[in-house]
Coordinates of C-alpha atoms and ligand atoms in Angstrom, one line a residue:
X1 CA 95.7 129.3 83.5
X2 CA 92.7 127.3 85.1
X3 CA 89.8 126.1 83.5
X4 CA 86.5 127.4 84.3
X5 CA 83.5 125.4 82.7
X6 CA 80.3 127.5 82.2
X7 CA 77.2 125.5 81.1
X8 CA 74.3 127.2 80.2
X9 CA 71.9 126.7 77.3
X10 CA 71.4 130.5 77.5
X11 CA 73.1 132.2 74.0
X12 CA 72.7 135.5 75.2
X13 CA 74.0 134.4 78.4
X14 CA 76.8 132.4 77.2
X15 CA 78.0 135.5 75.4
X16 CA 77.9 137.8 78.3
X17 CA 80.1 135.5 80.3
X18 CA 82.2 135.4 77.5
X19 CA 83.2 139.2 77.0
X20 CA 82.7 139.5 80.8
X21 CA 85.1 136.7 81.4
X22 CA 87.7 137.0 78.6
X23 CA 90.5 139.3 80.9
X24 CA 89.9 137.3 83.7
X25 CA 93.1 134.9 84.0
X26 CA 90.6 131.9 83.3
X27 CA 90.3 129.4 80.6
X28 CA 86.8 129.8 79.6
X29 CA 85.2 126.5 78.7
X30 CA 82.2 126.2 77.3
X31 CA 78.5 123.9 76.9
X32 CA 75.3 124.3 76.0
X33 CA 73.4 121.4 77.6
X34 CA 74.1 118.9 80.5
X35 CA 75.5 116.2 78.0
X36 CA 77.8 118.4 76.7
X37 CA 78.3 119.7 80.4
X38 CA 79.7 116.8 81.5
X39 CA 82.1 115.9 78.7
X40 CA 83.5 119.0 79.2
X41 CA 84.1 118.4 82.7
X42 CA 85.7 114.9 82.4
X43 CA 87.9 116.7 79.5
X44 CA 89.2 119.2 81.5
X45 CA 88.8 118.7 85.1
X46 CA 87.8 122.7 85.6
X47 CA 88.2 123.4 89.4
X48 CA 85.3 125.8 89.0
X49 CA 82.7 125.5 87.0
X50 CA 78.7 127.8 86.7
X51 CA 75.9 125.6 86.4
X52 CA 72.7 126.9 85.1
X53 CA 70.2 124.7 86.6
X54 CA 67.5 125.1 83.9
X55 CA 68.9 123.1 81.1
X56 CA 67.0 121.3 78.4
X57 CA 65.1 118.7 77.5
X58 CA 63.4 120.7 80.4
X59 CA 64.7 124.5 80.7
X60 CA 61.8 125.0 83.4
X61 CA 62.4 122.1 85.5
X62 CA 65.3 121.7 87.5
X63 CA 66.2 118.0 86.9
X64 CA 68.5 117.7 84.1
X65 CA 71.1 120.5 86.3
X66 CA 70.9 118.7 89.6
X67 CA 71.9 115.5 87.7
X68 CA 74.9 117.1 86.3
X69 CA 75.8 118.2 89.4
X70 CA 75.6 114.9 91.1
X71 CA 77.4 113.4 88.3
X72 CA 80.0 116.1 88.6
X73 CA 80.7 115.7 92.1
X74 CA 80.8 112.0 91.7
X75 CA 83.7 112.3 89.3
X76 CA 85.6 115.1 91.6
X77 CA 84.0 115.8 94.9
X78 CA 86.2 118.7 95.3
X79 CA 85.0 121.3 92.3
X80 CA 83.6 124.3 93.4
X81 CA 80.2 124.0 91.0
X82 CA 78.0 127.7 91.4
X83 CA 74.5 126.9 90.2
X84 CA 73.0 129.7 88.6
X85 CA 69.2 129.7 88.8
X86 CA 66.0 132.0 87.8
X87 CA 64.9 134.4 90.0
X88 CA 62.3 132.5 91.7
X89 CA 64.1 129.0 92.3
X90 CA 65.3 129.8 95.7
X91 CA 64.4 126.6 97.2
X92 CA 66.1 124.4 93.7
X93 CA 68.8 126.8 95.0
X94 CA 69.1 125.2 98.6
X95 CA 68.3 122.0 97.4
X96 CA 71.2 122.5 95.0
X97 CA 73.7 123.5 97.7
X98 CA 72.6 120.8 99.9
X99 CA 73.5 118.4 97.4
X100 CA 77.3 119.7 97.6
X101 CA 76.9 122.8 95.1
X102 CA 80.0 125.3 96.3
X103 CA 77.1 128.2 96.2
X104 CA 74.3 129.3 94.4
X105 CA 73.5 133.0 92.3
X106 CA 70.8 134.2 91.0
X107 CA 69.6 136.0 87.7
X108 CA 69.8 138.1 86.6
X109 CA 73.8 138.2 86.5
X110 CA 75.7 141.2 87.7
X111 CA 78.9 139.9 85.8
X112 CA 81.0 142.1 88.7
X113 CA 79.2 139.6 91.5
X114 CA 79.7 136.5 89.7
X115 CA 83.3 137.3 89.4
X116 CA 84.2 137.4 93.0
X117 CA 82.2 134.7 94.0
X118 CA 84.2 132.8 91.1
X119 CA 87.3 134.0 92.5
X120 CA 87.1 132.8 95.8
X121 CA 85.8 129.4 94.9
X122 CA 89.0 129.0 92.4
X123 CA 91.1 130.3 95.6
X124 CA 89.7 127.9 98.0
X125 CA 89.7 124.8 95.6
X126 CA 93.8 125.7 95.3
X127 CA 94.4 126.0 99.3
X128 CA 92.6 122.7 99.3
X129 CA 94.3 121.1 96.3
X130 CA 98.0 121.5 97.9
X131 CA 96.5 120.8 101.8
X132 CA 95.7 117.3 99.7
X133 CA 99.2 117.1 97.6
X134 CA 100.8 117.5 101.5
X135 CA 99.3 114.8 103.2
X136 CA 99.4 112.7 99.8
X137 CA 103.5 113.6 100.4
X138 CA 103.8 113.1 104.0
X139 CA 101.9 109.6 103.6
X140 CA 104.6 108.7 100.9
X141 CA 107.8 110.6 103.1
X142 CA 107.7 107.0 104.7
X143 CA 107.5 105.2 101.5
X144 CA 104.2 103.0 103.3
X145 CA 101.3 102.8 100.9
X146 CA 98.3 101.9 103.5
X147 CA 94.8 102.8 103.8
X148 CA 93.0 100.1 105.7
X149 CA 92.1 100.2 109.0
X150 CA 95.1 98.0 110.0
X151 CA 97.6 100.1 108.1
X152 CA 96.2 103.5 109.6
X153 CA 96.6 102.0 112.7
X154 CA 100.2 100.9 112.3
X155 CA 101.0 104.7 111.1
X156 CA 99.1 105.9 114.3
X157 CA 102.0 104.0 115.9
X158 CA 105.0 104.7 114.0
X159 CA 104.0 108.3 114.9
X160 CA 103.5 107.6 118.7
X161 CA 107.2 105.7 119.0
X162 CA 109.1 107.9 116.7
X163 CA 109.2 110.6 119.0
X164 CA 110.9 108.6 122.0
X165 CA 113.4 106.3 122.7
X166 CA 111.6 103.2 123.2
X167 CA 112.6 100.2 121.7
X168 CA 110.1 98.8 119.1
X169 CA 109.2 95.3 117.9
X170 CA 108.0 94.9 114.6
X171 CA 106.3 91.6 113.9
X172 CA 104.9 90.4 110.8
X173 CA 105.1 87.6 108.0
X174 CA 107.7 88.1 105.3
X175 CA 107.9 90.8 102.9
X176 CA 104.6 92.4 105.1
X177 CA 107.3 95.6 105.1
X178 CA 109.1 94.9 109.2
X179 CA 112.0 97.1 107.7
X180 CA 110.4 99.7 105.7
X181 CA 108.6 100.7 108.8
X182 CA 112.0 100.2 111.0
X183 CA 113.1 102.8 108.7
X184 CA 110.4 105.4 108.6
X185 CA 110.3 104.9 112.5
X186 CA 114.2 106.2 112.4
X187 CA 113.5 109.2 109.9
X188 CA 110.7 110.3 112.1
X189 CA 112.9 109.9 115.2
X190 CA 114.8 112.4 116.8
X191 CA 117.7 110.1 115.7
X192 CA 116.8 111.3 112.0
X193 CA 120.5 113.0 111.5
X194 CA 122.2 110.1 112.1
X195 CA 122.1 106.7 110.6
X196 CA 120.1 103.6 111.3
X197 CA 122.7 100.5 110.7
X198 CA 120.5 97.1 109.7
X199 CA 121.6 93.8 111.2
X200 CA 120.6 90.6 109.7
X201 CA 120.7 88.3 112.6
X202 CA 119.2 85.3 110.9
X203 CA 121.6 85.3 107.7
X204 CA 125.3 85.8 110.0
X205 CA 126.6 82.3 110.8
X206 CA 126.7 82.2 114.9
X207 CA 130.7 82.6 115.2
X208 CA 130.5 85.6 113.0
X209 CA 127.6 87.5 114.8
X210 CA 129.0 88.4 117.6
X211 CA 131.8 90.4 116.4
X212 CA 129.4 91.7 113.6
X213 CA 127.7 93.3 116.4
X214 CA 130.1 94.4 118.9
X215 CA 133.6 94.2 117.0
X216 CA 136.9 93.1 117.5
X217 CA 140.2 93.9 119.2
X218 CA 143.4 93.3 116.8
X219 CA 145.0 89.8 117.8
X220 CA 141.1 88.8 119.2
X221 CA 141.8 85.6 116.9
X222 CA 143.6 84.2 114.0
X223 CA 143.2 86.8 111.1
X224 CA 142.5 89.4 113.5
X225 CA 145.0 91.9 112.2
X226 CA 143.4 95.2 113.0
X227 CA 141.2 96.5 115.2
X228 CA 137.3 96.2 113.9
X229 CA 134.2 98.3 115.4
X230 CA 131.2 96.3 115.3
X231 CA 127.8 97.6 114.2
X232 CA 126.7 99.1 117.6
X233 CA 129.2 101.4 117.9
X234 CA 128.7 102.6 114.2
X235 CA 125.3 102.5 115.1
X236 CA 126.2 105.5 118.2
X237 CA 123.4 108.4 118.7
X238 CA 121.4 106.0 115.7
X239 CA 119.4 103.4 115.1
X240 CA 120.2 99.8 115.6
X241 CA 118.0 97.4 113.6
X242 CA 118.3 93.6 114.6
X243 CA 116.5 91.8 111.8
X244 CA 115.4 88.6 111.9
X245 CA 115.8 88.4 116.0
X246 CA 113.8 85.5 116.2
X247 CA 116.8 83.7 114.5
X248 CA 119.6 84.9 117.3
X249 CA 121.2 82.1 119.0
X250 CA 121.2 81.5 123.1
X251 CA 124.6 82.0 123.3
X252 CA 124.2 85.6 121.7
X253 CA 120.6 86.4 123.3
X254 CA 122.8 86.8 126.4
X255 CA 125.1 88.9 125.1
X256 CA 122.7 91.5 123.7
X257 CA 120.5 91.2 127.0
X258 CA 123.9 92.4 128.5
X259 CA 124.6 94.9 126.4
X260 CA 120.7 96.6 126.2
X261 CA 121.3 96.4 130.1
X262 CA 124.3 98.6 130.0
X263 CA 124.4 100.0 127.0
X264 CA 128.5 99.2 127.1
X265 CA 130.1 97.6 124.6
X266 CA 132.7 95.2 124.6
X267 CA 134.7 93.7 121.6
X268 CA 135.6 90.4 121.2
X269 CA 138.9 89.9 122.7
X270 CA 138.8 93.3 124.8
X271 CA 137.9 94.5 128.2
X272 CA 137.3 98.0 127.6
X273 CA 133.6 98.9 128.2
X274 CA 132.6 101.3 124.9
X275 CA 129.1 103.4 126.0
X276 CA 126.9 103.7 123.2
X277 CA 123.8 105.8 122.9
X278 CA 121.7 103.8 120.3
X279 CA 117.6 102.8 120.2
X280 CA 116.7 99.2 119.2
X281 CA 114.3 98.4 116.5
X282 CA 114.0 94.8 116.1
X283 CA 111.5 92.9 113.4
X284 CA 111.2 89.2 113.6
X285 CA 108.5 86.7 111.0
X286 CA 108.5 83.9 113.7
X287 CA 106.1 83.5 116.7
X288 CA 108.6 84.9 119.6
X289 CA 105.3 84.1 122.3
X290 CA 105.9 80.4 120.8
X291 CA 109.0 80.6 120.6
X292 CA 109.5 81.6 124.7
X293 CA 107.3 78.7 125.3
X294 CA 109.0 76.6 123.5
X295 CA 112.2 77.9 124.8
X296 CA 114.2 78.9 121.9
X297 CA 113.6 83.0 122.6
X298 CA 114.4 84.5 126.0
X299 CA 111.5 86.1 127.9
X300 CA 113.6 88.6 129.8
X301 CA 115.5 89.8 126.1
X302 CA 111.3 90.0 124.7
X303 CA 110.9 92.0 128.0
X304 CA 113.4 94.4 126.8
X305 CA 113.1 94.7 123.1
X306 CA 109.1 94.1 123.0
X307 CA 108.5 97.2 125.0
X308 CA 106.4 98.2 122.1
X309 CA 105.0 96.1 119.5
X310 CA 104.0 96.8 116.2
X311 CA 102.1 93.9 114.3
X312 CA 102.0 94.3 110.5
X313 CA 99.1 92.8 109.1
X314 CA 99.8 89.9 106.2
X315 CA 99.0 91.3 102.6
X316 CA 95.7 89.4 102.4
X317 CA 94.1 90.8 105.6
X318 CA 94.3 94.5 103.8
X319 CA 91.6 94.6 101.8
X320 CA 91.4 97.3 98.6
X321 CA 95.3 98.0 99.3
X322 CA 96.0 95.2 97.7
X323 CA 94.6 96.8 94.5
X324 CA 96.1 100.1 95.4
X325 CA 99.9 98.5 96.0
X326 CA 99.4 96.9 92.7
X327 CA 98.6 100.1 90.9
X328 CA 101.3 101.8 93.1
X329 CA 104.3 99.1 92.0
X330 CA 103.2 99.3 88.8
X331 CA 103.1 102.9 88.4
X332 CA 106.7 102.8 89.9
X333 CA 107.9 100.7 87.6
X334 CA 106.2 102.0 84.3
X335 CA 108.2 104.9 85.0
X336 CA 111.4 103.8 85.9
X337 CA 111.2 101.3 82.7
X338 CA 109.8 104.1 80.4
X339 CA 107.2 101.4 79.3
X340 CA 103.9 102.6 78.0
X341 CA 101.6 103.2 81.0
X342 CA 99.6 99.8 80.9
X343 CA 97.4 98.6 82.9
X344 CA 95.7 95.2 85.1
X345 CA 93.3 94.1 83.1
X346 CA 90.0 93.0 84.8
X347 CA 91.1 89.3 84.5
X348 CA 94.8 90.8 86.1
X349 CA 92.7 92.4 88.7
X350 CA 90.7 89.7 90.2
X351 CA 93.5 87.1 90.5
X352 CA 95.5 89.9 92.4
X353 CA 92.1 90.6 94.4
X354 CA 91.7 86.3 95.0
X355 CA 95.3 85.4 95.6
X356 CA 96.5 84.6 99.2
X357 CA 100.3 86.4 99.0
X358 CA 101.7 84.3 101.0
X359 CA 104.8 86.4 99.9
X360 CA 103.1 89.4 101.1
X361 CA 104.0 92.7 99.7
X362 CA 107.2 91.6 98.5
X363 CA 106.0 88.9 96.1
X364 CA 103.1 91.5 94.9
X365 CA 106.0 93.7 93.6
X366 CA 108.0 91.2 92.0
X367 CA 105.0 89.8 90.5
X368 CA 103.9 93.3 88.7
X369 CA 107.5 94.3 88.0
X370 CA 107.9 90.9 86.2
X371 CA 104.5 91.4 84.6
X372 CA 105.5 95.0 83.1
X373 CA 108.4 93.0 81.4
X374 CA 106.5 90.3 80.8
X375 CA 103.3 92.1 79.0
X376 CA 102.7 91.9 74.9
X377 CA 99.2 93.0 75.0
X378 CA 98.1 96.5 75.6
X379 CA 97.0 95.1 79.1
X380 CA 98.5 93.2 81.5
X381 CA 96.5 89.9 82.2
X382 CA 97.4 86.8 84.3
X383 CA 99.6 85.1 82.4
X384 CA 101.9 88.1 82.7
X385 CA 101.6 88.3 86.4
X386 CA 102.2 84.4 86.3
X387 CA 99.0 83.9 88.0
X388 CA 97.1 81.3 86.0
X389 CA 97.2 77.8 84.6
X390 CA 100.2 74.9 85.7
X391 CA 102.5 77.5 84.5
X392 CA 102.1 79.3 87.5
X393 CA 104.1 77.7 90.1
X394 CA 107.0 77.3 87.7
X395 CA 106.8 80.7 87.3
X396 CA 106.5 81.8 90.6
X397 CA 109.7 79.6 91.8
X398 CA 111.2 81.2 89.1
X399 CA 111.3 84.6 90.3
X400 CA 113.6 86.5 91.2
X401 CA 114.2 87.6 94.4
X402 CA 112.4 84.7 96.1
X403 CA 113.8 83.3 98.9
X404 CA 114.4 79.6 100.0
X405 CA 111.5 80.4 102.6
X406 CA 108.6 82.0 100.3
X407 CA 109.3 79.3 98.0
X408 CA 108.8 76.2 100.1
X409 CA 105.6 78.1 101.2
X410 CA 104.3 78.3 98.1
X411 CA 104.9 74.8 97.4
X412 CA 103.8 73.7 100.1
X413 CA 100.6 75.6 99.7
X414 CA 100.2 74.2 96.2
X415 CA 101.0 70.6 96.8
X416 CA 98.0 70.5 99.6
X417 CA 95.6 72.6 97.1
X418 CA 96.4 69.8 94.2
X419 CA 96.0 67.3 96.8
X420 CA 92.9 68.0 98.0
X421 CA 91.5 68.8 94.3
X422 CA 92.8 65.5 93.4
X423 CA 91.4 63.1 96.0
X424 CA 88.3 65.8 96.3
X425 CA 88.5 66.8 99.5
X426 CA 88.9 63.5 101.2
X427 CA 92.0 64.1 103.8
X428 CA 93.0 60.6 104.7
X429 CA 93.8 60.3 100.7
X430 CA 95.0 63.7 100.1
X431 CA 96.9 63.5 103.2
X432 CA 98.4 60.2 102.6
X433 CA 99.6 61.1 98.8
X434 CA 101.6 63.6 100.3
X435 CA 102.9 61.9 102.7
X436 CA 102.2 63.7 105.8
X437 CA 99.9 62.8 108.3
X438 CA 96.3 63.8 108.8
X439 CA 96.4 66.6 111.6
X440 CA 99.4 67.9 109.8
X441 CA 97.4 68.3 107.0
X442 CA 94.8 69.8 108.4
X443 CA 97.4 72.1 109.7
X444 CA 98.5 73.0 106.6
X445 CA 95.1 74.0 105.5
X446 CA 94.8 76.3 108.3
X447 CA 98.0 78.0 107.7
X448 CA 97.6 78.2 104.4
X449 CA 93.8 79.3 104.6
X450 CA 92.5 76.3 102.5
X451 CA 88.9 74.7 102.5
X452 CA 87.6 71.6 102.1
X453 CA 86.0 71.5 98.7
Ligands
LIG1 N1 103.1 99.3 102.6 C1 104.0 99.3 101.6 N2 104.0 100.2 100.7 C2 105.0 100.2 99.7 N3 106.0 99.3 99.6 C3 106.0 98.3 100.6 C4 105.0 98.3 101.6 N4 105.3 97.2 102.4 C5 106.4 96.6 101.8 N5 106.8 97.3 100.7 C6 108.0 96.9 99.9 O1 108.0 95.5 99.9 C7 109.3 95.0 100.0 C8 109.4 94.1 101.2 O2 109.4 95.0 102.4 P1 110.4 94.8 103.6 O3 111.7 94.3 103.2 O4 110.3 95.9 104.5 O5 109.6 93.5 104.2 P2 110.0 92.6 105.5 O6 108.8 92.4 106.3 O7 111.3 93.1 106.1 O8 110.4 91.2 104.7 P3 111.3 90.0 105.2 O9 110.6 89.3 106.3 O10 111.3 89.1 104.0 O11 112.6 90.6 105.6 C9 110.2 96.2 99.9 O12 110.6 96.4 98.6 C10 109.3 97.3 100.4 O13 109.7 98.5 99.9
LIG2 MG1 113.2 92.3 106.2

């Protein structure tokens, strides 16, 4: 049953709604005065609710109902409120209603009236209620919690690629989510059915790659007993995703070049030509414009592969997802754990709304899942997030799925902040006692977004 919340300081009218009301299939919920109104409504979050606009201290005026439904609306901008007012408050009415009142009715009530007007406001709020649950869902079908500008953006463009062929580039710092969006890509695609095989191409030793990728004949080399298909060809009418790109030796940029040319196959140690019918997502952390320049990256594979480009923004450029990701891995985990349903203090709060991330998205979910572990109190603070005091970089080197790369970062980072507290702000020292030079310190505190104190 759904909650209606009728407030009026009318007894006799109170009453009437009451016996009008009971076989209606409504929870009738009811309050005498504004104050009461309002408790009411943050109680029991009624859909629907009558408002007489006359309400005391001043049952004449109009004041004490329009501020209970501002108040109202502020807490749920989508209930339907009705204001009820005297017969000759017609303009209270319209000021009501431009205000954001659903509608307005006038006394005297005709209890037959006021039923169907309730109806259809309680049949309107549920249409919209589960349009909102749909779009909540098909946000999270892709798994990407977003609502910045940048992030609406990127989904703008996961749309706009899914539906074709194209290959896509996904750029962005680690743990910024280059694979999570690979993957919603693929389950948007036409592709959907089939599977989309992940290649590491940064974490396969050189020799091994290229029969990772396109397989081996039996007697290719020593130990080469059977036959192997390589991930293209399990990757047939899928997705391929080359992670990590940036990493791919010279030897083996040639070999892919070939192969997105052709879209043939060959295993190592065969000549048969295989055709495959695959789309290419790549991702890559590194600068591959720097990395043409500097000649490590070949311009005619980026031509290829970086038909489309999707830049993910780093964690700190996203503004209040930061709080919302927080809330989201924590809510994730609470459940999964079964712990009680804590949550950031205002302390906890500010250090994730300050902090850089240089672990992006990633680190931000290992540091709350750690933190729901890590939490005595009845909130989580700081310390549990491992975000204060000289504890804090033991602590965050100590976690768990960091890699090799977001912990030199971090160090890095937090040797030029001590450095620069240290010798306060004088480079020449700071940059001496760590024993790099001065524009590579100054570099430093570019890329790690540090200022002179
Ligand atoms: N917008 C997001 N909403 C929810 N979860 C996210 C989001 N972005 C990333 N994640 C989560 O953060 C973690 C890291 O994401 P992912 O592995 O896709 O990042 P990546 O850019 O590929 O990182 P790396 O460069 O280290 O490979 C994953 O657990 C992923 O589910
Ligand atoms: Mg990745």
């Amino acid at each position: 049953m759904q909650n209606l919340l009728i407030v009026d300081d009318n007894d006799e009218i109170r009453r009437q709604l009451k016996w009008g009301l009971s076989k209606s299939n409504y929870e009738l919920i009811f309050a005498r005065d504004g104050v009461e109104g309002l408790n009411m409504f943050k109680r029991h979050s009624p859909p629907v609710v009558t408002l007489d606009l006359g309400l005391p201290p001043n049952e004449n005026g109009i004041e004490e109902g329009l501020r209970c439904l501002g108040e109202m609306l502020r807490m749920d901008p989508t209930a339907k409120i009705i204001v009820i007012t005297g017969n000759e408050e017609k303009d209270a009415a319209l000021q009501a209603v431009r205000l954001g009142a659903y509608d307005y009715y006038k006394k005297p009530v005709n209890l037959d009236e006021l039923k169907v007007m309730i109806d259809r406001a309680m049949y309107l709020q549920n249409i919209e209620s589960e349009n909102q649950e749909l779009r909540r869902q098909s946000v999270n079908e892709t798994g990407i919690v977003g609502e910045c500008p940048a992030m609406q953006a990127v989904f703008t463009q996961i749309d706009r690629v899914a539906a074709s062929d194209v290959p896509v580039l996904v750029c962005g710092e680690s743990g910024t989510g280059k694979e999570l969006v690979a993957r919603a890509i693929h389950k948007k695609s036409l592709r959907a059915e089939s599977d989309m095989i992940p290649i590491n191409c940064g974490a396969i030793p050189e020799n091994l790659l290229e029969s990772e990728l396109f397989g081996y004949e039996k007697g290719a080399f020593t130990g080469a007993n059977k036959m192997l298909k390589g991930k293209v060809e399990y990757a047939d009418k899928g997705t391929l995703f080359l992670d990590e790109i940036g990493e791919m030796p010279m030897t083996l940029q040639v070999k892919l070049l070939r192969f997105l040319q052709e879209m043939m196959v060959t295993r190592v140690g065969g000549r048969k030509e295989i055709p495959v019918d695959v789309r290419i997502i790549t991702a890559t952390n590194i600068d591959i414009q720097k990395a043409m320049e500097d000649g490590s990256f070949r311009e005619d594979l980026f031509y290829r592969i970086g038909v489309m480009t999707i830049n993910l923004p780093p964690l700190r450029e996203r503004g209040g997802d930061i709080e919302l990701l927080a809330n989201y891995f924590l809510k994730s985990v609470s459940v999964g754990q079964r712990s009680t349903n804590k949550g950031f203090s205002q302390e906890a709060l500010d250090c994730i709304k300050g902090y850089d991330w240089p672990g992006n998205i990633r680190e931000l979910e290992n540091r709350v899942k750690r933190a729901v572990i890590m939490a005595t109190g009845p909130e989580i603070m700081p310390e549990d997030l491992g975000m204060k005091g000289d504890e804090a970089m033991r602590q965050k080197l100590q976690m768990d799925d960091i890699s090799l790369k977001e912990a030199r970062l971090l160090l890095e980072r937090d040797m030029v902040e001590r450095a620069l507290d240290k010798f306060s702000g004088n480079i020449v020292k700071a940059a001496a006692s760590i024993g790099v030079s001065r524009p590579t310190f100054y570099d430093l505190m570019k890329k790690h977004g540090l200022k002179n104190a």
